[in-house]
Each structure stands twice: as structure tokens, then as C-alpha cells.
PDB file of C-alpha atoms in Angstrom:
ATOM      1  CA  MET A   1     -35.407   3.203  33.486  1.00  0.00           C
ATOM      2  CA  THR A   2     -31.971   0.580  32.275  1.00  0.00           C
ATOM      3  CA  ASN A   3     -31.676   0.088  28.666  1.00  0.00           C
ATOM      4  CA  ALA A   4     -32.406  -3.981  29.757  1.00  0.00           C
ATOM      5  CA  ASN A   5     -35.051  -4.598  27.354  1.00  0.00           C
ATOM      6  CA  VAL A   6     -33.030  -2.825  24.544  1.00  0.00           C
ATOM      7  CA  SER A   7     -32.180  -5.104  21.882  1.00  0.00           C
ATOM      8  CA  VAL A   8     -29.084  -5.360  21.013  1.00  0.00           C
ATOM      9  CA  GLU A   9     -29.033  -7.066  17.933  1.00  0.00           C
ATOM     10  CA  ILE A  10     -29.940  -4.861  14.773  1.00  0.00           C
ATOM     11  CA  ASP A  11     -33.338  -4.527  13.509  1.00  0.00           C
ATOM     12  CA  SER A  12     -32.394  -7.282  10.956  1.00  0.00           C
ATOM     13  CA  SER A  13     -35.394  -4.481   8.338  1.00  0.00           C
ATOM     14  CA  ALA A  14     -32.583  -2.949   7.844  1.00  0.00           C
ATOM     15  CA  ALA A  15     -29.683  -5.346   7.016  1.00  0.00           C
ATOM     16  CA  VAL A  16     -31.932  -5.618   4.365  1.00  0.00           C
ATOM     17  CA  ASN A  17     -31.659  -2.084   3.403  1.00  0.00           C
ATOM     18  CA  ILE A  18     -27.540  -2.765   2.541  1.00  0.00           C
ATOM     19  CA  PHE A  19     -29.116  -4.556  -0.208  1.00  0.00           C
ATOM     20  CA  GLN A  20     -31.494  -1.499  -1.345  1.00  0.00           C
ATOM     21  CA  ASP A  21     -28.241   0.867  -1.351  1.00  0.00           C
ATOM     22  CA  THR A  22     -28.200   0.558  -5.569  1.00  0.00           C
ATOM     23  CA  VAL A  23     -24.429   2.362  -5.535  1.00  0.00           C
ATOM     24  CA  PHE A  24     -22.798   0.569  -2.140  1.00  0.00           C
ATOM     25  CA  ILE A  25     -23.728  -3.152  -4.059  1.00  0.00           C
ATOM     26  CA  GLU A  26     -22.796  -2.270  -7.660  1.00  0.00           C
ATOM     27  CA  ASP A  27     -19.685  -0.768  -6.218  1.00  0.00           C
ATOM     28  CA  LEU A  28     -19.266  -3.658  -3.998  1.00  0.00           C
ATOM     29  CA  ARG A  29     -20.175  -5.867  -6.428  1.00  0.00           C
ATOM     30  CA  THR A  30     -17.544  -4.864  -8.610  1.00  0.00           C
ATOM     31  CA  GLN A  31     -14.921  -5.304  -6.525  1.00  0.00           C
ATOM     32  CA  MET A  32     -15.754  -8.755  -6.000  1.00  0.00           C
ATOM     33  CA  LEU A  33     -15.701  -9.503  -9.319  1.00  0.00           C
ATOM     34  CA  LYS A  34     -12.229  -8.298  -9.489  1.00  0.00           C
ATOM     35  CA  PHE A  35     -11.417 -10.725  -6.174  1.00  0.00           C
ATOM     36  CA  ALA A  36     -12.897 -13.684  -7.601  1.00  0.00           C
ATOM     37  CA  ARG A  37     -11.412 -13.569 -11.072  1.00  0.00           C
ATOM     38  CA  LEU A  38      -7.530 -12.521  -9.424  1.00  0.00           C
ATOM     39  CA  GLN A  39      -8.494 -15.789  -7.802  1.00  0.00           C
ATOM     40  CA  VAL A  40     -10.006 -17.879 -10.619  1.00  0.00           C
ATOM     41  CA  ARG A  41      -8.353 -16.670 -13.457  1.00  0.00           C
ATOM     42  CA  ASP A  42     -11.740 -17.892 -15.067  1.00  0.00           C
ATOM     43  CA  ASN A  43     -14.617 -15.032 -16.204  1.00  0.00           C
ATOM     44  CA  GLN A  44     -17.306 -17.857 -16.310  1.00  0.00           C
ATOM     45  CA  ILE A  45     -16.892 -19.315 -12.687  1.00  0.00           C
ATOM     46  CA  ALA A  46     -15.384 -15.579 -10.759  1.00  0.00           C
ATOM     47  CA  GLU A  47     -18.982 -14.663 -12.395  1.00  0.00           C
ATOM     48  CA  ASP A  48     -20.609 -18.076 -10.809  1.00  0.00           C
ATOM     49  CA  ALA A  49     -19.251 -17.393  -7.472  1.00  0.00           C
ATOM     50  CA  VAL A  50     -19.423 -13.626  -7.782  1.00  0.00           C
ATOM     51  CA  GLN A  51     -23.474 -14.032  -7.834  1.00  0.00           C
ATOM     52  CA  GLU A  52     -24.075 -17.699  -5.719  1.00  0.00           C
ATOM     53  CA  ALA A  53     -22.510 -14.950  -2.925  1.00  0.00           C
ATOM     54  CA  MET A  54     -24.077 -12.195  -2.905  1.00  0.00           C
ATOM     55  CA  ILE A  55     -28.231 -15.003  -3.254  1.00  0.00           C
ATOM     56  CA  SER A  56     -26.103 -16.106   0.215  1.00  0.00           C
ATOM     57  CA  ALA A  57     -25.231 -13.254   1.558  1.00  0.00           C
ATOM     58  CA  TYR A  58     -28.395 -11.926   1.127  1.00  0.00           C
ATOM     59  CA  GLN A  59     -30.140 -15.095   2.274  1.00  0.00           C
ATOM     60  CA  ASN A  60     -28.467 -15.093   5.404  1.00  0.00           C
ATOM     61  CA  ILE A  61     -28.047 -11.405   5.537  1.00  0.00           C
ATOM     62  CA  ASP A  62     -30.006 -12.813   9.269  1.00  0.00           C
ATOM     63  CA  ARG A  63     -27.199 -13.798  10.367  1.00  0.00           C
ATOM     64  CA  PHE A  64     -25.316 -11.124  10.139  1.00  0.00           C
ATOM     65  CA  ALA A  65     -25.465  -8.777  13.194  1.00  0.00           C
ATOM     66  CA  ARG A  66     -22.002  -5.715  12.212  1.00  0.00           C
ATOM     67  CA  GLN A  67     -22.984  -3.627   9.602  1.00  0.00           C
ATOM     68  CA  ALA A  68     -19.109  -2.394  10.051  1.00  0.00           C
ATOM     69  CA  ALA A  69     -18.251  -5.448   9.567  1.00  0.00           C
ATOM     70  CA  PHE A  70     -21.347  -6.146   6.076  1.00  0.00           C
ATOM     71  CA  LYS A  71     -18.140  -6.537   3.499  1.00  0.00           C
ATOM     72  CA  THR A  72     -16.042  -8.643   5.572  1.00  0.00           C
ATOM     73  CA  TRP A  73     -18.255 -10.783   5.547  1.00  0.00           C
ATOM     74  CA  VAL A  74     -20.368 -11.026   2.020  1.00  0.00           C
ATOM     75  CA  PHE A  75     -16.448 -11.331   0.992  1.00  0.00           C
ATOM     76  CA  SER A  76     -15.708 -14.960   3.323  1.00  0.00           C
ATOM     77  CA  ILE A  77     -19.729 -16.625   1.912  1.00  0.00           C
ATOM     78  CA  LEU A  78     -17.238 -15.567  -1.544  1.00  0.00           C
ATOM     79  CA  LYS A  79     -13.616 -16.529  -0.880  1.00  0.00           C
ATOM     80  CA  ASN A  80     -16.031 -19.586   0.633  1.00  0.00           C
ATOM     81  CA  LYS A  81     -18.265 -20.529  -2.360  1.00  0.00           C
ATOM     82  CA  ILE A  82     -14.827 -20.171  -5.195  1.00  0.00           C
ATOM     83  CA  ILE A  83     -13.626 -22.714  -3.324  1.00  0.00           C
ATOM     84  CA  ASP A  84     -16.326 -24.754  -3.933  1.00  0.00           C
ATOM     85  CA  LEU A  85     -16.280 -23.817  -7.654  1.00  0.00           C
ATOM     86  CA  LEU A  86     -12.985 -24.992  -8.264  1.00  0.00           C
ATOM     87  CA  ARG A  87     -13.547 -28.003  -6.765  1.00  0.00           C
ATOM     88  CA  LYS A  88     -15.934 -29.287  -8.949  1.00  0.00           C
ATOM     89  CA  GLU A  89     -13.530 -27.017 -10.984  1.00  0.00           C
ATOM     90  CA  LYS A  90     -10.629 -30.518 -11.260  1.00  0.00           C
ATOM     91  CA  ARG A  91      -9.334 -28.269 -13.769  1.00  0.00           C
ATOM     92  CA  HIS A  92      -7.937 -25.780 -11.495  1.00  0.00           C
ATOM     93  CA  THR A  93      -6.628 -28.115  -8.392  1.00  0.00           C
ATOM     94  CA  ALA A  94      -3.491 -27.985  -8.816  1.00  0.00           C
ATOM     95  CA  ALA A  95      -2.518 -26.460  -5.142  1.00  0.00           C
ATOM     96  CA  SER A  96       0.644 -25.237  -7.045  1.00  0.00           C
ATOM     97  CA  GLN A  97      -0.560 -22.657  -9.084  1.00  0.00           C
ATOM     98  CA  LEU A  98      -1.464 -21.092  -5.837  1.00  0.00           C
ATOM     99  CA  GLU A  99       2.521 -20.558  -4.774  1.00  0.00           C
ATOM    100  CA  ASP A 100       3.671 -20.017  -8.380  1.00  0.00           C
ATOM    101  CA  GLY A 101       3.350 -17.401 -10.997  1.00  0.00           C
ATOM    102  CA  PRO A 102       4.823 -17.415 -14.398  1.00  0.00           C
ATOM    103  CA  ASN A 103       7.725 -14.811 -13.036  1.00  0.00           C
ATOM    104  CA  LEU A 104      10.788 -15.478 -10.704  1.00  0.00           C
ATOM    105  CA  ASN A 105       8.991 -15.591  -7.061  1.00  0.00           C
ATOM    106  CA  GLY A 106      10.230 -15.062  -3.614  1.00  0.00           C
ATOM    107  CA  ASP A 107      12.776 -15.896  -2.309  1.00  0.00           C
ATOM    108  CA  ALA A 108      14.361 -16.288  -6.211  1.00  0.00           C
ATOM    109  CA  LEU A 109      13.202 -12.874  -6.755  1.00  0.00           C
ATOM    110  CA  ILE A 110      15.110 -12.181  -3.842  1.00  0.00           C
ATOM    111  CA  GLU A 111      18.561 -14.316  -4.180  1.00  0.00           C
ATOM    112  CA  HIS A 112      17.415 -12.134  -8.883  1.00  0.00           C
ATOM    113  CA  LEU A 113      17.269  -8.769  -7.192  1.00  0.00           C
ATOM    114  CA  PHE A 114      19.923  -8.590  -4.618  1.00  0.00           C
ATOM    115  CA  GLU A 115      23.700  -9.400  -3.846  1.00  0.00           C
ATOM    116  CA  GLU A 116      24.690 -12.064  -1.407  1.00  0.00           C
ATOM    117  CA  ASN A 117      25.561  -9.268   0.994  1.00  0.00           C
ATOM    118  CA  GLY A 118      21.508  -8.042   1.102  1.00  0.00           C
ATOM    119  CA  HIS A 119      22.763  -5.146  -1.507  1.00  0.00           C
ATOM    120  CA  TRP A 120      20.753  -4.212  -4.286  1.00  0.00           C
ATOM    121  CA  GLN A 121      22.355  -6.495  -7.614  1.00  0.00           C
ATOM    122  CA  LYS A 122      24.222  -3.339  -9.913  1.00  0.00           C
ATOM    123  CA  ASP A 123      21.237  -4.094 -12.861  1.00  0.00           C
ATOM    124  CA  GLU A 124      18.791  -4.016 -11.179  1.00  0.00           C
ATOM    125  CA  ARG A 125      18.136  -0.507  -8.388  1.00  0.00           C
ATOM    126  CA  PRO A 126      15.351   0.942  -8.786  1.00  0.00           C
ATOM    127  CA  LYS A 127      15.365   3.663 -11.172  1.00  0.00           C
ATOM    128  CA  LYS A 128      13.362   6.230 -11.156  1.00  0.00           C
ATOM    129  CA  TRP A 129      10.012   6.734 -12.269  1.00  0.00           C
ATOM    130  CA  ASP A 130       8.645   9.606 -14.039  1.00  0.00           C
ATOM    131  CA  GLN A 131       5.274  10.016 -14.441  1.00  0.00           C
ATOM    132  CA  PRO A 132       4.817  12.634 -17.017  1.00  0.00           C
ATOM    133  CA  GLU A 133       1.127  14.089 -17.912  1.00  0.00           C
ATOM    134  CA  HIS A 134      -0.595  10.915 -19.423  1.00  0.00           C
ATOM    135  CA  GLY A 135       1.511   8.369 -17.954  1.00  0.00           C
ATOM    136  CA  VAL A 136      -0.479   7.060 -15.519  1.00  0.00           C
ATOM    137  CA  GLU A 137      -4.127   7.964 -16.464  1.00  0.00           C
ATOM    138  CA  ASN A 138      -3.574   5.819 -20.298  1.00  0.00           C
ATOM    139  CA  THR A 139      -5.742   2.763 -20.533  1.00  0.00           C
ATOM    140  CA  HIS A 140      -2.610   0.939 -21.637  1.00  0.00           C
ATOM    141  CA  PHE A 141      -1.262   1.783 -18.420  1.00  0.00           C
ATOM    142  CA  TRP A 142      -3.894   0.439 -17.189  1.00  0.00           C
ATOM    143  CA  ARG A 143      -3.608  -3.080 -18.986  1.00  0.00           C
ATOM    144  CA  ILE A 144      -0.169  -3.694 -17.917  1.00  0.00           C
ATOM    145  CA  PHE A 145      -1.514  -3.503 -14.513  1.00  0.00           C
ATOM    146  CA  ASP A 146      -3.628  -5.878 -14.522  1.00  0.00           C
ATOM    147  CA  ALA A 147      -1.713  -7.859 -16.290  1.00  0.00           C
ATOM    148  CA  CYS A 148       1.481  -7.331 -13.339  1.00  0.00           C
ATOM    149  CA  LEU A 149      -1.349  -8.494 -11.323  1.00  0.00           C
ATOM    150  CA  ASP A 150      -2.901 -11.520 -13.154  1.00  0.00           C
ATOM    151  CA  ALA A 151       1.102 -12.276 -12.733  1.00  0.00           C
ATOM    152  CA  LEU A 152       1.738 -11.638  -9.165  1.00  0.00           C
ATOM    153  CA  PRO A 153       1.026 -16.324  -8.077  1.00  0.00           C
ATOM    154  CA  ALA A 154      -2.625 -16.904  -6.419  1.00  0.00           C
ATOM    155  CA  LYS A 155      -1.571 -16.798  -2.933  1.00  0.00           C
ATOM    156  CA  TYR A 156       0.247 -12.663  -3.489  1.00  0.00           C
ATOM    157  CA  GLY A 157      -2.383 -11.486  -5.351  1.00  0.00           C
ATOM    158  CA  ARG A 158      -5.451 -12.581  -2.249  1.00  0.00           C
ATOM    159  CA  LEU A 159      -3.345 -11.156  -0.023  1.00  0.00           C
ATOM    160  CA  PHE A 160      -2.201  -7.717  -1.733  1.00  0.00           C
ATOM    161  CA  MET A 161      -6.159  -7.222  -2.830  1.00  0.00           C
ATOM    162  CA  MET A 162      -7.445  -7.605   0.804  1.00  0.00           C
ATOM    163  CA  ARG A 163      -5.062  -5.290   1.650  1.00  0.00           C
ATOM    164  CA  GLU A 164      -4.821  -2.170  -0.812  1.00  0.00           C
ATOM    165  CA  PHE A 165      -7.921  -2.781  -2.739  1.00  0.00           C
ATOM    166  CA  LEU A 166     -10.525  -4.653   0.125  1.00  0.00           C
ATOM    167  CA  GLU A 167      -8.899  -1.934   2.595  1.00  0.00           C
ATOM    168  CA  MET A 168      -8.671  -5.185   5.370  1.00  0.00           C
ATOM    169  CA  ASP A 169      -6.563  -4.607   8.516  1.00  0.00           C
ATOM    170  CA  THR A 170      -4.497  -7.009   9.309  1.00  0.00           C
ATOM    171  CA  PRO A 171      -5.887  -8.228  12.144  1.00  0.00           C
ATOM    172  CA  GLU A 172      -9.239  -9.231   9.193  1.00  0.00           C
ATOM    173  CA  ILE A 173      -6.626 -10.166   6.788  1.00  0.00           C
ATOM    174  CA  CYS A 174      -5.203 -13.412   8.631  1.00  0.00           C
ATOM    175  CA  HIS A 175      -8.109 -13.990  11.130  1.00  0.00           C
ATOM    176  CA  ASN A 176     -10.112 -14.790   7.423  1.00  0.00           C
ATOM    177  CA  GLU A 177      -7.124 -16.484   5.468  1.00  0.00           C
ATOM    178  CA  GLU A 178      -5.558 -18.055   9.081  1.00  0.00           C
ATOM    179  CA  VAL A 179      -1.991 -16.898   8.659  1.00  0.00           C
ATOM    180  CA  THR A 180       0.228 -14.881  10.787  1.00  0.00           C
ATOM    181  CA  VAL A 181       0.966 -11.790  10.753  1.00  0.00           C
ATOM    182  CA  SER A 182       5.247 -11.412  10.158  1.00  0.00           C
ATOM    183  CA  SER A 183       3.703 -13.859   7.524  1.00  0.00           C
ATOM    184  CA  LEU A 184       1.557 -11.439   5.932  1.00  0.00           C
ATOM    185  CA  ASN A 185       3.779  -9.112   5.830  1.00  0.00           C
ATOM    186  CA  VAL A 186       6.558 -11.562   4.180  1.00  0.00           C
ATOM    187  CA  THR A 187       3.719 -12.855   1.312  1.00  0.00           C
ATOM    188  CA  LEU A 188       3.442  -8.462   1.144  1.00  0.00           C
ATOM    189  CA  TYR A 189       6.811  -7.685   0.758  1.00  0.00           C
ATOM    190  CA  ARG A 190       7.207 -10.160  -1.863  1.00  0.00           C
ATOM    191  CA  ALA A 191       3.891  -9.051  -3.796  1.00  0.00           C
ATOM    192  CA  ARG A 192       4.996  -5.442  -3.810  1.00  0.00           C
ATOM    193  CA  LEU A 193       8.274  -6.732  -5.032  1.00  0.00           C
ATOM    194  CA  ARG A 194       6.977  -9.112  -8.050  1.00  0.00           C
ATOM    195  CA  LEU A 195       4.629  -6.179  -8.789  1.00  0.00           C
ATOM    196  CA  ARG A 196       7.163  -2.953  -9.021  1.00  0.00           C
ATOM    197  CA  GLU A 197       9.427  -5.023 -11.267  1.00  0.00           C
ATOM    198  CA  CYS A 198       6.337  -5.797 -13.507  1.00  0.00           C
ATOM    199  CA  LEU A 199       5.714  -2.283 -13.571  1.00  0.00           C
ATOM    200  CA  GLU A 200       9.355  -1.676 -14.420  1.00  0.00           C
ATOM    201  CA  ASP A 201      10.087  -3.004 -16.934  1.00  0.00           C
ATOM    202  CA  HIS A 202       7.099  -3.313 -18.426  1.00  0.00           C
ATOM    203  CA  TRP A 203       6.048   0.503 -18.367  1.00  0.00           C
ATOM    204  CA  PHE A 204       8.762   2.431 -16.188  1.00  0.00           C
ATOM    205  CA  GLN A 205      11.813   1.885 -18.306  1.00  0.00           C
ATOM    206  CA  LYS A 206       9.471   0.903 -21.971  1.00  0.00           C
ATOM    207  CA  GLU A 207       8.768   4.991 -21.591  1.00  0.00           C
ATOM    208  CA  THR A 208      12.034   6.516 -20.927  1.00  0.00           C
ATOM    209  CA  SER A 209      13.821   4.325 -23.264  1.00  0.00           C
TER     210      SER A 209
ATOM    211  CA  MET B   1      24.376  -1.918   9.247  1.00  0.00           C
ATOM    212  CA  MET B   2      21.253  -2.004   6.975  1.00  0.00           C
ATOM    213  CA  LYS B   3      21.058  -3.536   3.809  1.00  0.00           C
ATOM    214  CA  CYS B   4      19.327  -3.345   1.697  1.00  0.00           C
ATOM    215  CA  LYS B   5      17.785  -6.421   1.905  1.00  0.00           C
ATOM    216  CA  GLN B   6      16.360  -5.190   4.780  1.00  0.00           C
ATOM    217  CA  ALA B   7      15.489  -1.774   4.156  1.00  0.00           C
ATOM    218  CA  THR B   8      13.385  -2.853   1.108  1.00  0.00           C
ATOM    219  CA  GLN B   9      10.657  -5.225   3.477  1.00  0.00           C
ATOM    220  CA  MET B  10      11.553  -2.550   6.263  1.00  0.00           C
ATOM    221  CA  LEU B  11       9.729   0.663   3.310  1.00  0.00           C
ATOM    222  CA  SER B  12       7.217  -2.223   2.595  1.00  0.00           C
ATOM    223  CA  GLU B  13       6.383  -3.359   6.280  1.00  0.00           C
ATOM    224  CA  LYS B  14       5.853   0.774   6.669  1.00  0.00           C
ATOM    225  CA  LEU B  15       2.382   0.634   4.590  1.00  0.00           C
ATOM    226  CA  ASP B  16       1.620  -2.143   6.983  1.00  0.00           C
ATOM    227  CA  ARG B  17       2.435  -2.249  10.809  1.00  0.00           C
ATOM    228  CA  PRO B  18       3.641   1.485  12.713  1.00  0.00           C
ATOM    229  CA  LEU B  19       7.983  -0.021  12.719  1.00  0.00           C
ATOM    230  CA  SER B  20       9.562   0.899  16.235  1.00  0.00           C
ATOM    231  CA  ALA B  21      11.432   3.373  16.586  1.00  0.00           C
ATOM    232  CA  LYS B  22      15.261   1.044  16.362  1.00  0.00           C
ATOM    233  CA  GLU B  23      13.649   0.562  13.141  1.00  0.00           C
ATOM    234  CA  LYS B  24      12.591   4.085  11.504  1.00  0.00           C
ATOM    235  CA  ILE B  25      16.232   4.819  13.170  1.00  0.00           C
ATOM    236  CA  ASN B  26      17.991   2.255  11.185  1.00  0.00           C
ATOM    237  CA  LEU B  27      15.770   2.775   7.754  1.00  0.00           C
ATOM    238  CA  ALA B  28      16.316   6.548   8.054  1.00  0.00           C
ATOM    239  CA  MET B  29      19.607   6.074   8.256  1.00  0.00           C
ATOM    240  CA  HIS B  30      19.918   3.462   5.465  1.00  0.00           C
ATOM    241  CA  THR B  31      17.964   5.253   3.058  1.00  0.00           C
ATOM    242  CA  ALA B  32      20.247   9.325   3.257  1.00  0.00           C
ATOM    243  CA  ILE B  33      22.075   6.928   1.545  1.00  0.00           C
ATOM    244  CA  CYS B  34      21.188   4.144  -0.568  1.00  0.00           C
ATOM    245  CA  GLY B  35      18.993   6.909  -3.341  1.00  0.00           C
ATOM    246  CA  PRO B  36      18.261   2.464  -5.200  1.00  0.00           C
ATOM    247  CA  CYS B  37      16.311   2.080  -2.151  1.00  0.00           C
ATOM    248  CA  ARG B  38      14.863   5.688  -1.024  1.00  0.00           C
ATOM    249  CA  GLN B  39      13.116   5.384  -5.231  1.00  0.00           C
ATOM    250  CA  PHE B  40      11.843   1.566  -3.890  1.00  0.00           C
ATOM    251  CA  GLY B  41      10.177   3.806  -0.974  1.00  0.00           C
ATOM    252  CA  LYS B  42       8.395   6.335  -3.474  1.00  0.00           C
ATOM    253  CA  GLN B  43       7.637   3.498  -5.451  1.00  0.00           C
ATOM    254  CA  MET B  44       5.685   1.717  -3.208  1.00  0.00           C
ATOM    255  CA  GLU B  45       3.848   4.175  -2.157  1.00  0.00           C
ATOM    256  CA  MET B  46       3.255   5.051  -5.940  1.00  0.00           C
ATOM    257  CA  ILE B  47       2.257   1.599  -5.641  1.00  0.00           C
ATOM    258  CA  ARG B  48      -0.558   1.399  -2.893  1.00  0.00           C
ATOM    259  CA  GLY B  49      -1.603   5.026  -4.408  1.00  0.00           C
ATOM    260  CA  LEU B  50      -2.024   3.192  -7.372  1.00  0.00           C
ATOM    261  CA  SER B  51      -4.079  -0.463  -6.642  1.00  0.00           C
ATOM    262  CA  LYS B  52      -6.734   2.835  -4.693  1.00  0.00           C
ATOM    263  CA  SER B  53      -7.055   4.188  -8.422  1.00  0.00           C
ATOM    264  CA  TYR B  54      -7.278   1.666 -10.454  1.00  0.00           C
ATOM    265  CA  SER B  55      -9.982   0.579  -7.535  1.00  0.00           C
ATOM    266  CA  LYS B  56     -11.852   3.528  -8.578  1.00  0.00           C
ATOM    267  CA  ALA B  57     -11.237   3.552 -12.941  1.00  0.00           C
ATOM    268  CA  LYS B  58     -12.533   0.488 -12.976  1.00  0.00           C
ATOM    269  CA  GLU B  59     -15.481   1.022 -10.911  1.00  0.00           C
ATOM    270  CA  SER B  60     -16.171   4.469 -13.708  1.00  0.00           C
ATOM    271  CA  ASP B  61     -15.282   1.755 -16.171  1.00  0.00           C
ATOM    272  CA  ASP B  62     -17.744  -1.095 -16.180  1.00  0.00           C
ATOM    273  CA  LYS B  63     -20.772   1.583 -15.917  1.00  0.00           C
TER     274      LYS B  63
END
């Protein structure tokens, strides 16, 4: 017997079972909310987007074929929901908001950190981060971490989140975001540079002084 | 000779892609003599670890 008759499609009832896994769905929902909040900086819109994306995923589960890609698929729905909601909410439409943040970013940050000859500016050289017992475990630290993430320009925050929180791989992110590999790598570098600077200024330096 | 500006970018890209043999050698030569970039490298790894704990911490918070 050959397996020519064996269907390669995943039984959609098996896919629906994903929604019965409450632990998985709760974790997913938490990640989606964080993602949405980073994008829109508005809790209500973020919650709405997640809610709508979840419903849409549930209703369209038969379109979804590969279980391994479930997360990516749900996040692509979420991304579209966020875009829809932002379009409705004109007050969030400033495109520049996606690139700019409240602090130095991109080339300006790099110019600030490095001398023209490519070496660190004296004052900006990374110092050793002490990690006292209570350090990174305490809630105050996580509040600062949160604030530093929020302070990233939206585009940095989004790509950083896809890589570090959603653990999406490079081809997946590039495909979803329509960016090249090198532009993704540069953006991640800039996001980490900014985040490092923020953590050093607001946590690690404060601790020792 | 690699400068700090390129070295820091390599130290970040190291987390996103495998570096070529040439890049690895240049980076190792740079970090061997540059303390601040060695710190930077450690901090890049720490930021990755912190990001992981952050998602975990948030999940248990919310419950």
C-alpha cells in the first residue's frame, strides 16, 4: 500500500485542540498583549487587538495548516489587527513615531557613543554591571526594564520583541516585516545599544553610586 | 584593525547569525585588547537572558 491516499492536511479538529490547551493559550495571550502594548502604547487598543486576533484565529483555524507555525500565524493576524485599529485611531498615526523615540537613536546615538575614529567616547565606555543578589530579581528592576523597552522607537521595539521574546528566527521576521537580513541585524544592534544605554543609566550606574 | 564601533555591532550580530571565521578572528583580536568591548559583549548576553526572564516573570505576575 502506498500512502497516496493519506491526507497531508492536518485535521482541523486537531488544530482546534490548540485552543483547549489553556496554559498555552494564556501564555500566548500574555505575549500578544506585551507585543501589542509595545506597538500602540495604549492598553485599551492593545487589549482589543489581542481579543480580535484571538477570535479571528479561532474562526479561521481551518486555514492554518502547520502546528509549529501557530504562533507566527496568530501574530501575523495580531499585527494586521493592530494596523486596523491604529488606522481607526487617527491620533496614533504619526508615522515618525515608528522611527523616533524620546532619546537619541540610530546614527545620532552611534555618534554620541563613539569617537570619529570608531573608538568609544571616554564617558560612554561600558562599565562592569554588578549583579547584586537582589538586583535583577527585584520588581523595581523590571519596572526600569519595562520603561527602557517602552522608550525604544516602535520599530526597534517590535523587531527586538520578535527576536527576543517571541524567539522568531531571521527568515521569519524578515518575511513578516518585509525587511532585509542586514537591515534587521542593524536594527537589532541599535535596539540593544539603546536598551543597554538605558539600563546602564537608570539601574546599573545608580546601584554603584 | 577592527574599531569599537564595528566590534560592538559584531557582538550584537553574533546573537542573530553565525559569524564568519574571519569576523570571529577579528573580533577576538579586538576584544583581547579592549575591556569596554568585552563588557559590552557580556552585557549583550545579559540583555538576552534578561529578555527571557522578563517574559517568564510577566507570565507569572499576571496569574
